[in-house]
Tab-separated table of C-alpha atoms in Angstrom:
chain	number	residue	atom	x	y	z
J	1	UNK	CA	-4.708	-25.417	3.658
J	2	UNK	CA	-1.780	-23.130	2.893
J	3	UNK	CA	1.289	-23.288	5.103
J	4	UNK	CA	3.384	-20.249	5.880
J	5	UNK	CA	5.936	-21.086	3.178
J	6	UNK	CA	3.324	-21.366	0.442
J	7	UNK	CA	1.655	-18.128	1.545
J	8	UNK	CA	4.987	-16.356	1.276
J	9	UNK	CA	5.804	-17.668	-2.200
J	10	UNK	CA	4.851	-15.410	-5.103
J	11	UNK	CA	2.397	-16.983	-7.520
J	12	UNK	CA	3.572	-17.365	-11.109
J	13	UNK	CA	1.709	-15.658	-13.957
J	14	UNK	CA	0.653	-19.074	-15.225
J	15	UNK	CA	-1.004	-19.980	-11.905
J	16	UNK	CA	-2.560	-16.588	-11.215
J	17	UNK	CA	-6.329	-16.178	-11.382
J	18	UNK	CA	-7.598	-14.864	-14.729
J	19	UNK	CA	-9.499	-11.997	-13.135
J	20	UNK	CA	-12.329	-10.142	-14.835
J	21	UNK	CA	-13.036	-7.376	-17.292
J	22	UNK	CA	-14.978	-5.167	-14.872
J	23	UNK	CA	-13.440	-3.544	-11.767
J	24	UNK	CA	-14.767	-4.509	-8.340
J	25	UNK	CA	-15.260	-0.780	-7.575
J	26	UNK	CA	-16.816	0.242	-10.855
J	27	UNK	CA	-18.427	3.589	-10.124
J	28	UNK	CA	-16.795	6.837	-8.949
J	29	UNK	CA	-16.958	6.939	-5.171
J	30	UNK	CA	-16.557	9.819	-2.744
J	31	UNK	CA	-13.960	9.635	-0.006
J	32	UNK	CA	-15.779	9.217	3.307
J	33	UNK	CA	-13.344	11.472	5.185
J	34	UNK	CA	-11.854	13.925	2.693
J	35	UNK	CA	-14.932	14.379	0.504
J	36	UNK	CA	-12.953	14.022	-2.734
J	37	UNK	CA	-13.627	11.600	-5.565
J	38	UNK	CA	-11.394	8.584	-5.042
J	39	UNK	CA	-10.609	8.028	-8.711
J	40	UNK	CA	-9.485	11.629	-9.150
J	41	UNK	CA	-6.096	13.312	-9.136
J	42	UNK	CA	-6.954	16.911	-8.175
J	43	UNK	CA	-5.166	19.722	-9.966
J	44	UNK	CA	-1.791	20.441	-8.413
J	45	UNK	CA	-1.451	16.991	-6.805
J	46	UNK	CA	0.831	14.059	-7.519
J	47	UNK	CA	0.155	10.339	-7.156
J	48	UNK	CA	2.051	7.977	-4.883
J	49	UNK	CA	1.504	4.301	-4.064
J	50	UNK	CA	2.581	2.464	-0.912
J	51	UNK	CA	2.216	-1.134	0.270
J	52	UNK	CA	2.931	-1.616	3.975
J	53	UNK	CA	0.716	-4.423	5.206
J	54	UNK	CA	-3.025	-4.335	5.808
J	55	UNK	CA	-4.391	-1.425	3.796
J	56	UNK	CA	-7.064	-0.497	6.343
J	57	UNK	CA	-4.623	1.022	8.812
J	58	UNK	CA	-2.209	2.140	6.116
J	59	UNK	CA	-4.834	4.233	4.362
J	60	UNK	CA	-5.729	6.029	7.597
J	61	UNK	CA	-2.097	6.988	8.160
J	62	UNK	CA	-2.086	8.935	4.925
J	63	UNK	CA	-5.558	10.497	4.919
J	64	UNK	CA	-4.713	12.174	8.246
J	65	UNK	CA	-1.810	14.130	6.734
J	66	UNK	CA	-2.134	17.774	5.756
J	67	UNK	CA	-1.741	18.079	2.005
J	68	UNK	CA	-3.194	14.663	1.189
J	69	UNK	CA	-6.346	15.163	-0.862
J	70	UNK	CA	-7.255	11.608	-1.895
J	71	UNK	CA	-6.517	8.134	-0.583
J	72	UNK	CA	-7.827	4.761	-1.686
J	73	UNK	CA	-7.254	1.116	-0.852
J	74	UNK	CA	-6.442	-1.244	-3.678
J	75	UNK	CA	-4.284	-3.938	-5.200
J	76	UNK	CA	-1.061	-3.503	-7.150
J	77	UNK	CA	1.998	-5.348	-8.355
J	78	UNK	CA	0.404	-8.633	-9.431
J	79	UNK	CA	-0.887	-10.440	-12.476
J	80	UNK	CA	-4.678	-10.695	-12.142
J	81	UNK	CA	-6.773	-7.903	-13.700
J	82	UNK	CA	-9.496	-6.445	-11.471
J	83	UNK	CA	-8.913	-8.887	-8.604
J	84	UNK	CA	-11.267	-9.396	-5.685
J	85	UNK	CA	-10.263	-9.308	-2.024
J	86	UNK	CA	-10.928	-13.030	-1.712
J	87	UNK	CA	-8.591	-13.764	-4.624
J	88	UNK	CA	-5.834	-11.520	-3.295
J	89	UNK	CA	-5.944	-12.332	0.397
J	90	UNK	CA	-7.485	-15.756	0.905
J	91	UNK	CA	-6.452	-17.639	-2.206
J	92	UNK	CA	-3.178	-15.740	-2.624
J	93	UNK	CA	-3.175	-16.298	-6.357
J	94	UNK	CA	-3.021	-12.839	-7.895
J	95	UNK	CA	0.459	-11.606	-6.959
J	96	UNK	CA	-0.886	-8.264	-5.777
J	97	UNK	CA	0.074	-6.345	-2.657
J	98	UNK	CA	-2.473	-4.468	-0.563
J	99	UNK	CA	-1.666	-0.898	-1.579
J	100	UNK	CA	-2.738	2.642	-0.752
J	101	UNK	CA	-3.074	5.269	-3.478
J	102	UNK	CA	-2.279	8.799	-2.316
J	103	UNK	CA	-2.878	12.053	-4.194
J	104	UNK	CA	-0.919	14.772	-2.415
J	105	UNK	CA	-0.109	18.443	-2.812
J	106	UNK	CA	3.716	18.656	-2.895
J	107	UNK	CA	3.527	22.291	-1.808
J	108	UNK	CA	2.091	21.133	1.519
J	109	UNK	CA	3.538	17.658	2.080
J	110	UNK	CA	6.591	16.367	0.267
J	111	UNK	CA	7.114	12.915	-1.175
J	112	UNK	CA	9.940	12.474	1.345
J	113	UNK	CA	7.424	13.234	4.132
J	114	UNK	CA	5.190	10.442	2.832
J	115	UNK	CA	8.154	8.069	2.748
J	116	UNK	CA	8.896	8.852	6.393
J	117	UNK	CA	5.348	7.831	7.303
J	118	UNK	CA	5.796	4.702	5.194
J	119	UNK	CA	9.080	3.514	6.726
J	120	UNK	CA	8.200	4.403	10.316
J	121	UNK	CA	4.801	2.699	10.430
J	122	UNK	CA	5.639	-0.860	9.404
J	123	UNK	CA	8.569	-3.251	9.507
J	124	UNK	CA	10.163	-3.141	6.052
J	125	UNK	CA	12.519	-6.012	6.897
J	126	UNK	CA	9.939	-8.807	7.189
J	127	UNK	CA	9.576	-9.884	3.582
J	128	UNK	CA	6.210	-11.385	2.718
J	129	UNK	CA	4.486	-10.529	5.984
J	130	UNK	CA	3.712	-7.937	8.635
J	131	UNK	CA	3.542	-9.500	12.066
J	132	UNK	CA	0.799	-12.133	12.097
J	133	UNK	CA	-0.402	-11.032	8.656
J	134	UNK	CA	1.388	-13.519	6.443
J	135	UNK	CA	1.355	-13.602	2.661
J	136	UNK	CA	2.719	-11.923	-0.437
J	137	UNK	CA	-0.126	-9.389	-0.267
J	138	UNK	CA	1.452	-7.916	2.883
J	139	UNK	CA	4.893	-7.269	1.391
J	140	UNK	CA	6.566	-3.870	1.599
J	141	UNK	CA	6.625	-1.941	-1.675
J	142	UNK	CA	6.891	1.553	-3.103
J	143	UNK	CA	5.381	1.956	-6.561
J	144	UNK	CA	6.756	5.120	-8.126
J	145	UNK	CA	5.184	7.376	-10.744
J	146	UNK	CA	8.265	9.263	-11.973
J	147	UNK	CA	12.054	8.963	-12.140
J	148	UNK	CA	12.238	11.620	-9.433
J	149	UNK	CA	10.082	9.547	-7.093
J	150	UNK	CA	12.299	6.543	-7.777
J	151	UNK	CA	15.418	8.560	-6.967
J	152	UNK	CA	13.980	9.946	-3.727
J	153	UNK	CA	12.539	6.590	-2.632
J	154	UNK	CA	15.871	4.852	-3.214
J	155	UNK	CA	17.808	7.495	-1.274
J	156	UNK	CA	15.355	7.408	1.633
J	157	UNK	CA	15.316	3.591	1.686
J	158	UNK	CA	19.109	3.518	1.856
J	159	UNK	CA	19.126	5.931	4.798
J	160	UNK	CA	16.562	3.826	6.631
J	161	UNK	CA	18.529	0.663	5.847
J	162	UNK	CA	21.404	2.059	7.900
J	163	UNK	CA	19.073	3.099	10.717
J	164	UNK	CA	17.444	-0.337	10.845
J	165	UNK	CA	20.823	-2.092	10.781
J	166	UNK	CA	22.029	0.043	13.689
J	167	UNK	CA	19.007	-1.163	15.697
J	168	UNK	CA	19.762	-4.812	14.950
J	169	UNK	CA	17.186	-5.426	12.211
J	170	UNK	CA	17.859	-7.358	9.044
J	171	UNK	CA	18.001	-6.003	5.527
J	172	UNK	CA	15.135	-3.923	4.167
J	173	UNK	CA	13.053	-5.966	1.717
J	174	UNK	CA	11.011	-3.062	0.321
J	175	UNK	CA	10.737	-3.243	-3.445
J	176	UNK	CA	10.850	0.001	-5.421
J	177	UNK	CA	9.447	-0.334	-8.922
J	178	UNK	CA	7.605	1.766	-11.466
J	179	UNK	CA	3.924	1.788	-10.591
J	180	UNK	CA	1.929	-0.910	-12.380
J	181	UNK	CA	-1.828	-0.600	-12.794
J	182	UNK	CA	-3.683	0.108	-9.556
J	183	UNK	CA	-6.959	-1.759	-8.997
J	184	UNK	CA	-9.377	-0.217	-6.509
J	185	UNK	CA	-10.540	-2.514	-3.728
J	186	UNK	CA	-14.207	-3.091	-2.974
J	187	UNK	CA	-16.212	-0.215	-1.496
J	188	UNK	CA	-16.336	-1.698	2.009
J	189	UNK	CA	-12.528	-1.533	2.221
J	190	UNK	CA	-12.387	2.182	1.427
J	191	UNK	CA	-11.742	4.284	4.559
J	192	UNK	CA	-12.530	1.141	6.522
J	193	UNK	CA	-11.360	2.496	9.867
J	194	UNK	CA	-13.586	5.538	9.547
J	195	UNK	CA	-16.646	3.349	9.021
J	196	UNK	CA	-15.399	0.814	11.610
J	197	UNK	CA	-13.422	2.758	14.271
J	198	UNK	CA	-12.825	-0.367	16.336
J	199	UNK	CA	-11.794	-2.450	13.336
J	200	UNK	CA	-8.678	-4.552	13.028
J	201	UNK	CA	-5.668	-2.240	12.866
J	202	UNK	CA	-2.387	-3.872	13.930
J	203	UNK	CA	0.544	-1.612	14.737
J	204	UNK	CA	3.778	-2.750	13.118
J	205	UNK	CA	5.869	0.363	13.739
J	206	UNK	CA	9.358	-0.586	14.926
J	207	UNK	CA	10.361	2.658	16.638
J	208	UNK	CA	13.166	3.196	14.128
J	209	UNK	CA	13.292	6.803	12.909
J	210	UNK	CA	15.457	8.684	10.478
J	211	UNK	CA	15.788	12.379	9.673
């Protein structure tokens, strides 16, 4: 039985599960809400990746935005190739965070707009948890796909750091790193809250906003 401290400790590469050669979502799959192919990056869109706790609710936040053409739930930032949900979330031995992939049209919704949704819909000061969801898979992270995304994400994070401090919160723990390989989660996780409207969807928004 894992205690809280062990759940919140990042696994080492040596102790991580070996994974598998085949992805757990092997075939192209259509988005249940947007009708786009989830492995695609439509012409004129850019990719962005966000980890902000349970990916069920996080994915819904983004698919509801005008200008977002594709979303997908997956795993990122760890060591295990093609991990399963059980390996990521119950065993905690992959190093991955639950992550949402977003393909967005920057002419309609800016990357800064996406970052506002990110910072205002979870608590980025909690480290390896979000509320009662405890573990390294629930950490706050922004995985960037260009130097420009890194610059914008860093500037926005720093502005929110001041806003959170003014409200009495601790330091922001959000990591900002170049996007590693994204592994799609199993089909039943994709657009989970569309298929299961009454599914588990904790709200971790803090009420802190920033213009």
